[in-house]
Amino acid sequence: TLLVFLRIAAVIVLAFVSGFLVNYFLQPANVVTTGAVCEITAAKGARTYVVLNDSTKVWLNGGSKLRLDKDFNQKSRDVYLDGEAFFDVAKSKDKYFNVYASNIFIRVLGTQFNVKSYDVDNVIETTLKEGKINIYEIGEEENRQIVTLAPNQKVTYVKGTGQVTSENLK
């Protein structure tokens, strides 16, 4: 009976500690809507999880901001990132999901990838977990596709020079 009591106590303690850790590390999203724009921010040192209205899941790292139009998913699925985020993009046959980060944008239909693009950094890093993504450099007259990523590839884009390097992670 003592062994049964200890097992039950261990399960209760584990559940309590797990709940505390999830609450500590995954803070609720700070969402501010002004006019036609919605901004989601993650506090420094915290990680924020949000589900967009197209069912895309986003994990924002500390100090990151994600902006989108209030009519997101009605005409387009465009988001604007300053910081780092992991995206698990809901599949859509007729609407691309576009992540704008500084002077590039990433276009997908449904996949999982990470983007690191803080305004103060000179580089943008994109790592693809599954699926396929295209990365474009935003130009004054037209956008130029610079790379297509396959799973387990990482691309680094240097903002000032446009230099691109890629590496396989496996």
Short mmCIF file of C-alpha atoms in Angstrom, two decimals:
data_model
loop_
_atom_site.label_atom_id
_atom_site.label_comp_id
_atom_site.label_asym_id
_atom_site.label_seq_id
_atom_site.Cartn_x
_atom_site.Cartn_y
_atom_site.Cartn_z
CA THR A 1 0.00 0.00 0.00
CA LEU A 2 2.90 2.35 0.65
CA LEU A 3 4.22 1.64 -2.85
CA VAL A 4 0.82 2.42 -4.39
CA PHE A 5 0.62 5.67 -2.37
CA LEU A 6 4.14 6.70 -3.55
CA ARG A 7 3.24 6.00 -7.18
CA ILE A 8 0.08 8.12 -6.93
CA ALA A 9 2.02 10.90 -5.20
CA ALA A 10 4.70 10.74 -7.94
CA VAL A 11 2.06 11.07 -10.67
CA ILE A 12 0.50 14.08 -8.94
CA VAL A 13 3.88 15.78 -8.46
CA LEU A 14 4.84 15.07 -12.10
CA ALA A 15 1.55 16.55 -13.35
CA PHE A 16 2.03 19.66 -11.19
CA VAL A 17 5.65 20.17 -12.30
CA SER A 18 4.72 19.61 -15.97
CA GLY A 19 1.93 22.17 -15.76
CA PHE A 20 4.23 24.68 -14.10
CA LEU A 21 6.93 24.22 -16.77
CA VAL A 22 4.46 24.57 -19.65
CA ASN A 23 2.99 27.70 -18.06
CA TYR A 24 6.46 29.14 -17.39
CA PHE A 25 7.96 28.51 -20.84
CA LEU A 26 4.87 28.94 -23.04
CA GLN A 27 3.40 32.27 -22.07
CA PRO A 28 0.04 33.33 -23.49
CA ALA A 29 0.27 35.49 -26.57
CA ASN A 30 0.20 39.26 -26.13
CA VAL A 31 -2.15 40.34 -28.94
CA VAL A 32 -2.74 44.00 -29.79
CA THR A 33 -5.09 45.03 -32.58
CA THR A 34 -4.90 48.55 -33.98
CA GLY A 35 -6.94 49.44 -37.05
CA ALA A 36 -6.58 46.68 -39.63
CA VAL A 37 -3.40 45.16 -38.13
CA CYS A 38 -2.98 42.55 -35.41
CA GLU A 39 0.40 42.23 -33.64
CA ILE A 40 1.39 39.20 -31.56
CA THR A 41 4.45 39.51 -29.32
CA ALA A 42 6.44 37.19 -27.10
CA ALA A 43 7.99 38.66 -23.97
CA LYS A 44 11.77 38.49 -23.66
CA GLY A 45 12.84 35.18 -22.18
CA ALA A 46 9.46 33.55 -22.88
CA ARG A 47 8.04 31.53 -25.72
CA THR A 48 4.54 32.16 -27.08
CA TYR A 49 2.24 29.77 -28.91
CA VAL A 50 -0.65 30.89 -31.08
CA VAL A 51 -2.98 29.27 -33.61
CA LEU A 52 -3.95 31.53 -36.52
CA ASN A 53 -7.45 31.45 -37.95
CA ASP A 54 -6.34 29.21 -40.86
CA SER A 55 -5.18 26.61 -38.25
CA THR A 56 -1.48 27.43 -38.72
CA LYS A 57 0.46 26.97 -35.46
CA VAL A 58 3.18 29.47 -34.56
CA TRP A 59 5.71 29.38 -31.72
CA LEU A 60 7.34 32.79 -31.20
CA ASN A 61 10.65 33.01 -29.35
CA GLY A 62 11.30 35.70 -26.76
CA GLY A 63 11.40 39.27 -28.02
CA SER A 64 9.71 38.35 -31.34
CA LYS A 65 6.78 40.04 -33.08
CA LEU A 66 4.38 38.70 -35.69
CA ARG A 67 2.07 41.08 -37.56
CA LEU A 68 -0.87 40.15 -39.76
CA ASP A 69 -3.95 41.82 -41.17
CA LYS A 70 -7.22 41.42 -39.30
CA ASP A 71 -8.66 39.89 -42.49
CA PHE A 72 -5.90 37.24 -42.55
CA ASN A 73 -6.93 34.14 -44.54
CA GLN A 74 -9.75 35.91 -46.35
CA LYS A 75 -7.75 37.09 -49.38
CA SER A 76 -4.19 36.17 -48.42
CA ARG A 77 -2.13 34.47 -45.72
CA ASP A 78 0.65 37.03 -45.24
CA VAL A 79 2.51 37.51 -41.95
CA TYR A 80 5.40 39.83 -41.05
CA LEU A 81 8.08 38.60 -38.65
CA ASP A 82 10.62 40.46 -36.55
CA GLY A 83 12.38 37.83 -34.46
CA GLU A 84 12.30 34.06 -34.48
CA ALA A 85 9.36 31.74 -35.01
CA PHE A 86 8.61 28.12 -35.83
CA PHE A 87 5.67 27.67 -38.21
CA ASP A 88 3.52 24.58 -38.68
CA VAL A 89 1.56 25.86 -41.67
CA ALA A 90 -1.92 24.52 -42.35
CA LYS A 91 -2.26 23.22 -45.89
CA SER A 92 -4.28 25.24 -48.39
CA LYS A 93 -4.72 24.38 -52.07
CA ASP A 94 -5.51 27.92 -53.14
CA LYS A 95 -3.62 30.33 -50.82
CA TYR A 96 0.10 30.55 -50.26
CA PHE A 97 1.33 31.26 -46.74
CA ASN A 98 3.94 34.06 -46.95
CA VAL A 99 6.34 35.06 -44.17
CA TYR A 100 7.91 38.47 -44.76
CA ALA A 101 11.18 38.95 -42.88
CA SER A 102 13.21 42.06 -43.61
CA ASN A 103 13.93 42.04 -47.37
CA ILE A 104 12.97 38.43 -48.13
CA PHE A 105 9.79 36.42 -48.05
CA ILE A 106 9.18 32.72 -47.68
CA ARG A 107 6.31 31.11 -49.61
CA VAL A 108 4.71 27.78 -48.70
CA LEU A 109 1.45 25.87 -49.07
CA GLY A 110 1.79 23.71 -45.96
CA THR A 111 4.93 22.68 -44.10
CA GLN A 112 7.05 23.10 -40.95
CA PHE A 113 9.99 25.51 -40.78
CA ASN A 114 11.85 27.96 -38.55
CA VAL A 115 12.78 31.56 -39.39
CA LYS A 116 15.21 33.73 -37.45
CA SER A 117 15.15 37.37 -38.58
CA TYR A 118 15.65 40.00 -35.92
CA ASP A 119 15.81 43.54 -37.35
CA VAL A 120 19.07 44.18 -35.47
CA ASP A 121 20.80 41.10 -36.97
CA ASN A 122 22.61 41.18 -40.31
CA VAL A 123 21.48 37.68 -41.33
CA ILE A 124 18.24 35.77 -41.78
CA GLU A 125 18.28 32.02 -41.11
CA THR A 126 15.64 29.62 -42.34
CA THR A 127 15.56 25.91 -41.49
CA LEU A 128 13.10 23.51 -43.08
CA LYS A 129 11.83 20.54 -41.08
CA GLU A 130 9.40 19.05 -43.58
CA GLY A 131 7.79 19.96 -46.90
CA LYS A 132 9.23 22.49 -49.33
CA ILE A 133 9.63 26.27 -49.21
CA ASN A 134 10.71 28.91 -51.69
CA ILE A 135 12.63 31.98 -50.54
CA TYR A 136 12.45 35.21 -52.53
CA GLU A 137 14.41 38.43 -52.30
CA ILE A 138 12.10 41.45 -52.43
CA GLY A 139 13.10 43.74 -55.28
CA GLU A 140 12.01 47.21 -56.32
CA GLU A 141 10.59 46.02 -59.64
CA GLU A 142 10.17 42.29 -59.15
CA ASN A 143 10.90 39.61 -56.58
CA ARG A 144 13.71 37.16 -57.29
CA GLN A 145 13.57 33.55 -56.16
CA ILE A 146 16.90 32.82 -54.49
CA VAL A 147 16.52 29.27 -53.21
CA THR A 148 14.17 26.31 -52.73
CA LEU A 149 14.68 24.33 -49.54
CA ALA A 150 14.22 20.61 -49.06
CA PRO A 151 13.70 19.00 -45.63
CA ASN A 152 16.62 19.27 -43.19
CA GLN A 153 18.23 22.17 -45.04
CA LYS A 154 19.25 25.49 -43.54
CA VAL A 155 19.80 28.70 -45.51
CA THR A 156 21.51 31.86 -44.30
CA TYR A 157 20.84 35.13 -46.14
CA VAL A 158 23.09 38.16 -45.51
CA LYS A 159 20.94 41.30 -45.57
CA GLY A 160 23.51 43.80 -46.83
CA THR A 161 25.02 41.74 -49.63
CA GLY A 162 22.29 39.26 -50.58
CA GLN A 163 24.79 36.41 -50.14
CA VAL A 164 23.14 33.03 -49.62
CA THR A 165 24.69 29.92 -48.07
CA SER A 166 22.98 26.61 -47.48
CA GLU A 167 23.80 23.48 -45.56
CA ASN A 168 22.30 20.05 -45.04
CA LEU A 169 21.58 19.26 -41.40
CA LYS A 170 21.72 15.47 -41.64
#
